[in-house]
PDB file of C-alpha atoms in Angstrom:
ATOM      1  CA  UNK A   1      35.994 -73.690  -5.405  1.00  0.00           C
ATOM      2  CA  UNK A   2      39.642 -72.411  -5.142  1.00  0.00           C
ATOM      3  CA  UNK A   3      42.789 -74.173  -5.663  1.00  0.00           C
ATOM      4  CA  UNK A   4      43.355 -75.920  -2.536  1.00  0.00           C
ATOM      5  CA  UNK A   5      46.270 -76.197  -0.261  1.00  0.00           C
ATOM      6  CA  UNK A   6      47.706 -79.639   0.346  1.00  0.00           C
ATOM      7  CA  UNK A   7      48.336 -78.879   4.432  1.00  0.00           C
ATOM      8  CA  UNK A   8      46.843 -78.942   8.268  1.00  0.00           C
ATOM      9  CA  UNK A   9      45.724 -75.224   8.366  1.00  0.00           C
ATOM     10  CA  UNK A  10      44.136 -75.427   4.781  1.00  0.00           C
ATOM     11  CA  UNK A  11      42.388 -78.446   6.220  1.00  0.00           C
ATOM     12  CA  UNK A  12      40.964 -76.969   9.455  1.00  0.00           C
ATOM     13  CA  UNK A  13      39.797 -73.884   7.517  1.00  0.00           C
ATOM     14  CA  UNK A  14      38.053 -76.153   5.311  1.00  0.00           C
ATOM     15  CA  UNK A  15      36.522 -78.168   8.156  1.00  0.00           C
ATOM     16  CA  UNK A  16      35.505 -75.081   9.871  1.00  0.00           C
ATOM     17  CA  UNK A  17      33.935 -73.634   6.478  1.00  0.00           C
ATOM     18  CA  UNK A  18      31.875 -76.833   5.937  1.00  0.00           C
ATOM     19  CA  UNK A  19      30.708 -76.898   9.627  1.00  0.00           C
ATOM     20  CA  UNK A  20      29.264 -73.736   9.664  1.00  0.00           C
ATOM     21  CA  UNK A  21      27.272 -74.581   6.284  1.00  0.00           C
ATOM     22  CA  UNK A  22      26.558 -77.645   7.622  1.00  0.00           C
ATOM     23  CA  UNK A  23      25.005 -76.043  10.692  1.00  0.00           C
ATOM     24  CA  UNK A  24      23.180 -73.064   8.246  1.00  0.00           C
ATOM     25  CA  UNK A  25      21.419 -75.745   6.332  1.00  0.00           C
ATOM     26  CA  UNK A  26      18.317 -76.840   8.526  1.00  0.00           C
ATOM     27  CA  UNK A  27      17.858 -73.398   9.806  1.00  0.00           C
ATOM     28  CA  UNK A  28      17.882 -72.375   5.783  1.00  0.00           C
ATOM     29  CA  UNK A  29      15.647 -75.157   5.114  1.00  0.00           C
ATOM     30  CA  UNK A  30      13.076 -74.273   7.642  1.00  0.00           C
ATOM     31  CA  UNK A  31      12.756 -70.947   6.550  1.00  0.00           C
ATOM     32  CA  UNK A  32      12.536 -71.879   2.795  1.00  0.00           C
ATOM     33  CA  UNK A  33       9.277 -74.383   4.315  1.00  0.00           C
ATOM     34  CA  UNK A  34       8.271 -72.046   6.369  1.00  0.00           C
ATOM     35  CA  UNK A  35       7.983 -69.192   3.847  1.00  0.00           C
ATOM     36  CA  UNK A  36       6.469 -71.647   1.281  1.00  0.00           C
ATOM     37  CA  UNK A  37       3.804 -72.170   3.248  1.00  0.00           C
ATOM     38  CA  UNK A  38       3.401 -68.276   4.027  1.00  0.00           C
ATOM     39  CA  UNK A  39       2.902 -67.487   0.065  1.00  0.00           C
ATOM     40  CA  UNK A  40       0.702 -70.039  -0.261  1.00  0.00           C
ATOM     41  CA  UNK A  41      -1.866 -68.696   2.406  1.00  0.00           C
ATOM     42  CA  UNK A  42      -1.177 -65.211   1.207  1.00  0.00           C
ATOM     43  CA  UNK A  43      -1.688 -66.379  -2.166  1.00  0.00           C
ATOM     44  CA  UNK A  44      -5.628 -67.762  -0.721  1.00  0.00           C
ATOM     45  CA  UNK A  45      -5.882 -64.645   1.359  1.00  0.00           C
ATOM     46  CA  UNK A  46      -5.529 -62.380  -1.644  1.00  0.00           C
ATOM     47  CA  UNK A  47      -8.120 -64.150  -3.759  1.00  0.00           C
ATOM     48  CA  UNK A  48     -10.468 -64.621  -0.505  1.00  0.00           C
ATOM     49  CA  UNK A  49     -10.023 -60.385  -0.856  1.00  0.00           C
ATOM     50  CA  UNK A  50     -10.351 -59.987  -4.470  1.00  0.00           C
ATOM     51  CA  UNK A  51     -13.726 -61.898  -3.962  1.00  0.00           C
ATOM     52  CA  UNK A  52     -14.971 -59.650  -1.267  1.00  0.00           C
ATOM     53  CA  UNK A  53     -14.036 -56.929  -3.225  1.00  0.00           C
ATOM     54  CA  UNK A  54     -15.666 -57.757  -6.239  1.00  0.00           C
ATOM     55  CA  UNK A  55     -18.937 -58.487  -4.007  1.00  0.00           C
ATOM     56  CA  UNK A  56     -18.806 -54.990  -2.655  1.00  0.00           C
ATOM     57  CA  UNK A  57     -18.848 -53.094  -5.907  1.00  0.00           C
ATOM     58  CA  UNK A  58     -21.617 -55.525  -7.175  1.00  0.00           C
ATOM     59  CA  UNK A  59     -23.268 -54.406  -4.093  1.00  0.00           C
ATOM     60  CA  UNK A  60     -22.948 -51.075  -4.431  1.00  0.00           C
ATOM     61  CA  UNK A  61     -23.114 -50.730  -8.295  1.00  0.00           C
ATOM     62  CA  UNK A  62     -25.918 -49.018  -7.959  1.00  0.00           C
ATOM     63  CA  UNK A  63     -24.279 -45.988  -6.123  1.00  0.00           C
ATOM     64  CA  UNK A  64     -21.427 -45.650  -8.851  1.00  0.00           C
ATOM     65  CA  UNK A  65     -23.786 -42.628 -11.038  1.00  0.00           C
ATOM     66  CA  UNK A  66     -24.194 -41.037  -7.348  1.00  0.00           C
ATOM     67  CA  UNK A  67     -19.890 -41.461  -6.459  1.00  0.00           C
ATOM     68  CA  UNK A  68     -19.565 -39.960 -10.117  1.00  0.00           C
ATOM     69  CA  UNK A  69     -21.435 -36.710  -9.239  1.00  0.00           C
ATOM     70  CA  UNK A  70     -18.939 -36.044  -6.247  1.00  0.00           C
ATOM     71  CA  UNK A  71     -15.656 -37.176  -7.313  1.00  0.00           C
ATOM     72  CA  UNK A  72     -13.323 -35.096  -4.687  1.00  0.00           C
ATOM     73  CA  UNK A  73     -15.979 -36.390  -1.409  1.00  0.00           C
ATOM     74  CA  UNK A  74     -13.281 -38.256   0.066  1.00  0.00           C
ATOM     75  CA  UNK A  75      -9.528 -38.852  -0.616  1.00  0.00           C
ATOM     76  CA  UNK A  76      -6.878 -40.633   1.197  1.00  0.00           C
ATOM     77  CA  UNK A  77      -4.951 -38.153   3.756  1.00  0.00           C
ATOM     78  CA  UNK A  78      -2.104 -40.343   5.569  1.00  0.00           C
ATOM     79  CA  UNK A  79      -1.769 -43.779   5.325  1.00  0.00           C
ATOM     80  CA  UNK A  80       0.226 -45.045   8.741  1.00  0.00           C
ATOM     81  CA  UNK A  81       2.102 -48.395   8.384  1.00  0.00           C
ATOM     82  CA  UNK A  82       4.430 -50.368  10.617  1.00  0.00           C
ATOM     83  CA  UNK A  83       6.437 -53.549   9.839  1.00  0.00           C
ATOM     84  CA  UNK A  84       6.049 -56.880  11.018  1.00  0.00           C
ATOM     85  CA  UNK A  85       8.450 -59.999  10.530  1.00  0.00           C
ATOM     86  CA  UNK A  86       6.871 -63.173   8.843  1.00  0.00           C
ATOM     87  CA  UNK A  87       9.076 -66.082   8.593  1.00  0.00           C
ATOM     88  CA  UNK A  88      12.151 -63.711   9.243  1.00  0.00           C
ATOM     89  CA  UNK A  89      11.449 -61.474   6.534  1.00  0.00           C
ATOM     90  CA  UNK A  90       9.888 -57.566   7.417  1.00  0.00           C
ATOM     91  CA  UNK A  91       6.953 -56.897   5.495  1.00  0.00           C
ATOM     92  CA  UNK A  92       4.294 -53.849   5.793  1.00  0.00           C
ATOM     93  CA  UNK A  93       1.103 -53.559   8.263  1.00  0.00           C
ATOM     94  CA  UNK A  94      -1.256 -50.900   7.675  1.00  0.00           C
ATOM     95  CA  UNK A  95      -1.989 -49.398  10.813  1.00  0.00           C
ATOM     96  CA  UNK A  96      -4.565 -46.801   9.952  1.00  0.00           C
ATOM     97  CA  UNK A  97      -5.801 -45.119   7.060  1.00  0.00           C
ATOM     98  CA  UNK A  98      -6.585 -41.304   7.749  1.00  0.00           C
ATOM     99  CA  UNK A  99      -9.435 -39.817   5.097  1.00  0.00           C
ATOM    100  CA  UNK A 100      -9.633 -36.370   3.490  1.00  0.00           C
ATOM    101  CA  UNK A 101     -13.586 -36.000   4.012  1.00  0.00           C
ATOM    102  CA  UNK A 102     -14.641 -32.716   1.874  1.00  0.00           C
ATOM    103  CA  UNK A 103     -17.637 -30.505   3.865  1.00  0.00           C
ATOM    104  CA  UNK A 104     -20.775 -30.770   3.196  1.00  0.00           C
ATOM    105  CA  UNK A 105     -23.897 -29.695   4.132  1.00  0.00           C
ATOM    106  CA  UNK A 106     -26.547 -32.152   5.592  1.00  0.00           C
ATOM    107  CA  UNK A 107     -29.177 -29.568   4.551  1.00  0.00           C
ATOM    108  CA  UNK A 108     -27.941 -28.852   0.896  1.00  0.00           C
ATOM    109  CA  UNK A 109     -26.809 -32.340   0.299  1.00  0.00           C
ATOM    110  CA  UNK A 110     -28.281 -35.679  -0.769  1.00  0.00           C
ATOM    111  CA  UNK A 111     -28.782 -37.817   2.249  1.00  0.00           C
ATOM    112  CA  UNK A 112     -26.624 -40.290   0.540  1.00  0.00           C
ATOM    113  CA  UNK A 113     -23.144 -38.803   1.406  1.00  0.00           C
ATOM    114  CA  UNK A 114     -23.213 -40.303   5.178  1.00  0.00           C
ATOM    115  CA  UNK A 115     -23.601 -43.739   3.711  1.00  0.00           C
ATOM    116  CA  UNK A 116     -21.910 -43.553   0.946  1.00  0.00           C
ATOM    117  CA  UNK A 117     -18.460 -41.776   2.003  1.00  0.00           C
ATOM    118  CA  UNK A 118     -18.546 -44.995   4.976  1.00  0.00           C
ATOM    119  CA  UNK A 119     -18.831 -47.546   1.654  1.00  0.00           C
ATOM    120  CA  UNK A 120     -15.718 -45.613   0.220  1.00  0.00           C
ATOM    121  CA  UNK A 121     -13.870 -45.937   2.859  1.00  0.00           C
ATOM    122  CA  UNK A 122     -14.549 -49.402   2.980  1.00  0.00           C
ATOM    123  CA  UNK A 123     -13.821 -50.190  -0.911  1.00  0.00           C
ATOM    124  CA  UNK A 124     -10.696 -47.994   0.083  1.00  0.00           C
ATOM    125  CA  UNK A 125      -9.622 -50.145   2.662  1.00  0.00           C
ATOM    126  CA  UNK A 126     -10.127 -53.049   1.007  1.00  0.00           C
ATOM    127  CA  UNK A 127      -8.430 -52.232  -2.521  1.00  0.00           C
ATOM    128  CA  UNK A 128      -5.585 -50.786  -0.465  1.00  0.00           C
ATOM    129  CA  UNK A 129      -5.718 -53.915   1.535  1.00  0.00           C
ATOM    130  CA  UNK A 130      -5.062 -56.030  -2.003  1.00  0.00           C
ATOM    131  CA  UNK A 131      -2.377 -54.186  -3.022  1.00  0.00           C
ATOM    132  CA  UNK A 132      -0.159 -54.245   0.183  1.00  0.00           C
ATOM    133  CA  UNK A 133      -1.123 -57.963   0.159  1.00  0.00           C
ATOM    134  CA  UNK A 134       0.364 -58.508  -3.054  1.00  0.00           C
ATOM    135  CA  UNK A 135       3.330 -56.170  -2.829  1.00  0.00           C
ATOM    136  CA  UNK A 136       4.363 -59.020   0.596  1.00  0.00           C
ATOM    137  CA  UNK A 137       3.837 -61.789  -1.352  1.00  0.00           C
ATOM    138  CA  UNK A 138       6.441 -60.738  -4.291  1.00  0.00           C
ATOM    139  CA  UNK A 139       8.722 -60.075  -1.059  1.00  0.00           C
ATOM    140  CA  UNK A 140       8.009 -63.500   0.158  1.00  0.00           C
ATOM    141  CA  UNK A 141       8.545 -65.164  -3.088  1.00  0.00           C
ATOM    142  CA  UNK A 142      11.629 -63.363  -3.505  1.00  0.00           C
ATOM    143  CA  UNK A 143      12.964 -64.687  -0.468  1.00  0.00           C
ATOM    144  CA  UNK A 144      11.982 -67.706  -0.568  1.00  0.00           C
ATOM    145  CA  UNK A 145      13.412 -67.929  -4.108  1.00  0.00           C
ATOM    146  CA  UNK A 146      17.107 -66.918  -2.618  1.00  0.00           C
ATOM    147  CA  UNK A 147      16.601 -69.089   0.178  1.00  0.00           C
ATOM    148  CA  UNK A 148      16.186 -71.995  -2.215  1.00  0.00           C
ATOM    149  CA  UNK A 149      18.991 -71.061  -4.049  1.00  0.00           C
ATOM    150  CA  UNK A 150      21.585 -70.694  -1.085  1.00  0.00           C
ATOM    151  CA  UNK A 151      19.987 -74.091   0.291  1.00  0.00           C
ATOM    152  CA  UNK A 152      20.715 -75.846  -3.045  1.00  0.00           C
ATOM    153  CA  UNK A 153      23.873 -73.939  -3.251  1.00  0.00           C
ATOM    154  CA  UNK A 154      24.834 -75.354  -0.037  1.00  0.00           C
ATOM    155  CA  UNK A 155      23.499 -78.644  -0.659  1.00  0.00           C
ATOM    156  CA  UNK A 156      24.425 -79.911  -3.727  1.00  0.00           C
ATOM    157  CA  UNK A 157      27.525 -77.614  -4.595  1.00  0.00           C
ATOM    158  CA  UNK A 158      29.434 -76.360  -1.696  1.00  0.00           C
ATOM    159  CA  UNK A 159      29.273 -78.958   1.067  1.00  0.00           C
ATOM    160  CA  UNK A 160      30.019 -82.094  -0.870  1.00  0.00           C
ATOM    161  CA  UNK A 161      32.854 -79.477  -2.624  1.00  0.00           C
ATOM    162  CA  UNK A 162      34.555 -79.030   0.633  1.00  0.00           C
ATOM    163  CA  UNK A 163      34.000 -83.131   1.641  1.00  0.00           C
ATOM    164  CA  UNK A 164      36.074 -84.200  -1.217  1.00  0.00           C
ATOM    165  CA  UNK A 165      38.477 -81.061  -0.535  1.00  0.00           C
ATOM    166  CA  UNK A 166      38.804 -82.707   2.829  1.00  0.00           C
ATOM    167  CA  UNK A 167      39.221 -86.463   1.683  1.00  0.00           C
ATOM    168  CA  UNK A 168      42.012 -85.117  -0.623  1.00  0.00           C
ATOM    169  CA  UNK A 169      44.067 -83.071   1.692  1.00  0.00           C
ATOM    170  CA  UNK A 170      43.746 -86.312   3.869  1.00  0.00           C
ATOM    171  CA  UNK A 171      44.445 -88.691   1.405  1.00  0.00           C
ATOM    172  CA  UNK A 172      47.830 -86.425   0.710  1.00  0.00           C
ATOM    173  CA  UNK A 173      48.830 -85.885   4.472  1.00  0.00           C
ATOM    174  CA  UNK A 174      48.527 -89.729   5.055  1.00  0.00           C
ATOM    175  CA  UNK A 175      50.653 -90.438   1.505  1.00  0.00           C
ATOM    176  CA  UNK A 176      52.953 -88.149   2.501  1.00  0.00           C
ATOM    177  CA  UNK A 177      53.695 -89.151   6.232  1.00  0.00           C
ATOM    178  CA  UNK A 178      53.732 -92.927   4.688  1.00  0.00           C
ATOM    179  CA  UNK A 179      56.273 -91.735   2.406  1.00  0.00           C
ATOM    180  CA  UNK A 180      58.114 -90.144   4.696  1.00  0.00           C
ATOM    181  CA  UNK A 181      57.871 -93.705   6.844  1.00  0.00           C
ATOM    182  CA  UNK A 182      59.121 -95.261   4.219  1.00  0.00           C
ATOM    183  CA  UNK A 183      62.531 -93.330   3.658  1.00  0.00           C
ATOM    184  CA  UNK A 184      63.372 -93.582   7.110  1.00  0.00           C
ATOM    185  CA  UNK A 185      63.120 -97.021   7.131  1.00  0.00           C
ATOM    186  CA  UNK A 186      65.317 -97.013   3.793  1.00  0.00           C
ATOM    187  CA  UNK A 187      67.957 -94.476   5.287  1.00  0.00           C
ATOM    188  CA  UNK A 188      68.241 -96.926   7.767  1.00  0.00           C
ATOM    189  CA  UNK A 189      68.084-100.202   6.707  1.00  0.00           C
ATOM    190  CA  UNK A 190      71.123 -98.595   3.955  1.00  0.00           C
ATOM    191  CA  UNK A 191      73.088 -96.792   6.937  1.00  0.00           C
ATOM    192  CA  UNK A 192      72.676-100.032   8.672  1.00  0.00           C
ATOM    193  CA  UNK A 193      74.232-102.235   6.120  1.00  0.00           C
ATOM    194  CA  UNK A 194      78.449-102.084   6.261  1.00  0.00           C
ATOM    195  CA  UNK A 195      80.408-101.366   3.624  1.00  0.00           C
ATOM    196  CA  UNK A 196      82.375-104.531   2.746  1.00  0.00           C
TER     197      UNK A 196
END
């Protein structure tokens, strides 16, 4: 902290500084719970994903020779996101995800392709799905790492800081207005005595 001033206005700007951290704090402290408890579900949503994911390609191992023949069949075109706040911070939603299909022919083609372009898409989705999902949660443990910080910054370094800044500049405006007391009442008591 600055040097402080030893007067009234120092004081109320001081008072006025604490209040508003004093006021900040449970709001801070909410959001540092409540995006706590945000990573942690994210953090069971993307393993609850990875899971699913891994199930699919076991699923459809089978099909990976048949993908490998047709590499270009389907690519991502456009992938359309929006943002969404959780716990006060903005993080992406995929709204859509638009497909490059490549032509083919139903007649010169394996019957396959139908099925297996709808399985891509899915294993798309879903991969695409894990990724966006992890990208959030470094946001949200970013966050809630500088929200911990200003909370404990606030906490246990500025607010008591400004208490004792308070308690000193009181401590001195009391000294000095007993002081000042005081030689009045000696300026007086000596202009009252006569010179004999």
């Amino acid at each position: 902290m600055q040097k402080i001033q030893f007067n009234k206005t120092a004081m109320l700007q001081i008072e006025k500084q604490l209040s508003i951290r004093v006021r900040a704090l449970p709001v801070l402290e909410a959001k540092e719970t409540a995006l706590r408890l945000e990573v942690k579900k994210l953090q069971s949503k993307i393993a609850v994903l990875e899971d699913t994911l891994q199930k699919t390609l076991k699923k459809h191992q089978t099909m990976e020779p048949l993908w490998a023949e047709m590499p270009d069949l389907i690519s991502v075109k456009k992938i359309v996101m929006t943002r969404r706040l959780v716990a006060g911070i903005q993080v992406p939603n995929v709204e859509r995800i638009e497909y490059d299909e490549k032509e083919y022919s139903p007649f010169m083609q394996p019957g396959w392709i139908p099925g297996g372009m709808e399985i891509l898409k899915g294993i798309i989705a879903q991969k695409l799905s894990i990724h966006i999902q992890k990208n959030i949660l470094v946001q949200m443990e970013t966050a809630r790492r500088k929200t911990t910080q200003k909370v404990n910054l606030y906490k246990k370094v500025q607010i008591p800081e400004f208490e004792e800044a308070i308690r000193k500049i009181k401590r001195f405006l009391e000294d000095e207005e007993t002081l000042s007391k005081s030689s009045q009442k000696i300026l007086k008591a000596r202009f009252a005595v006569p010179y004999g």
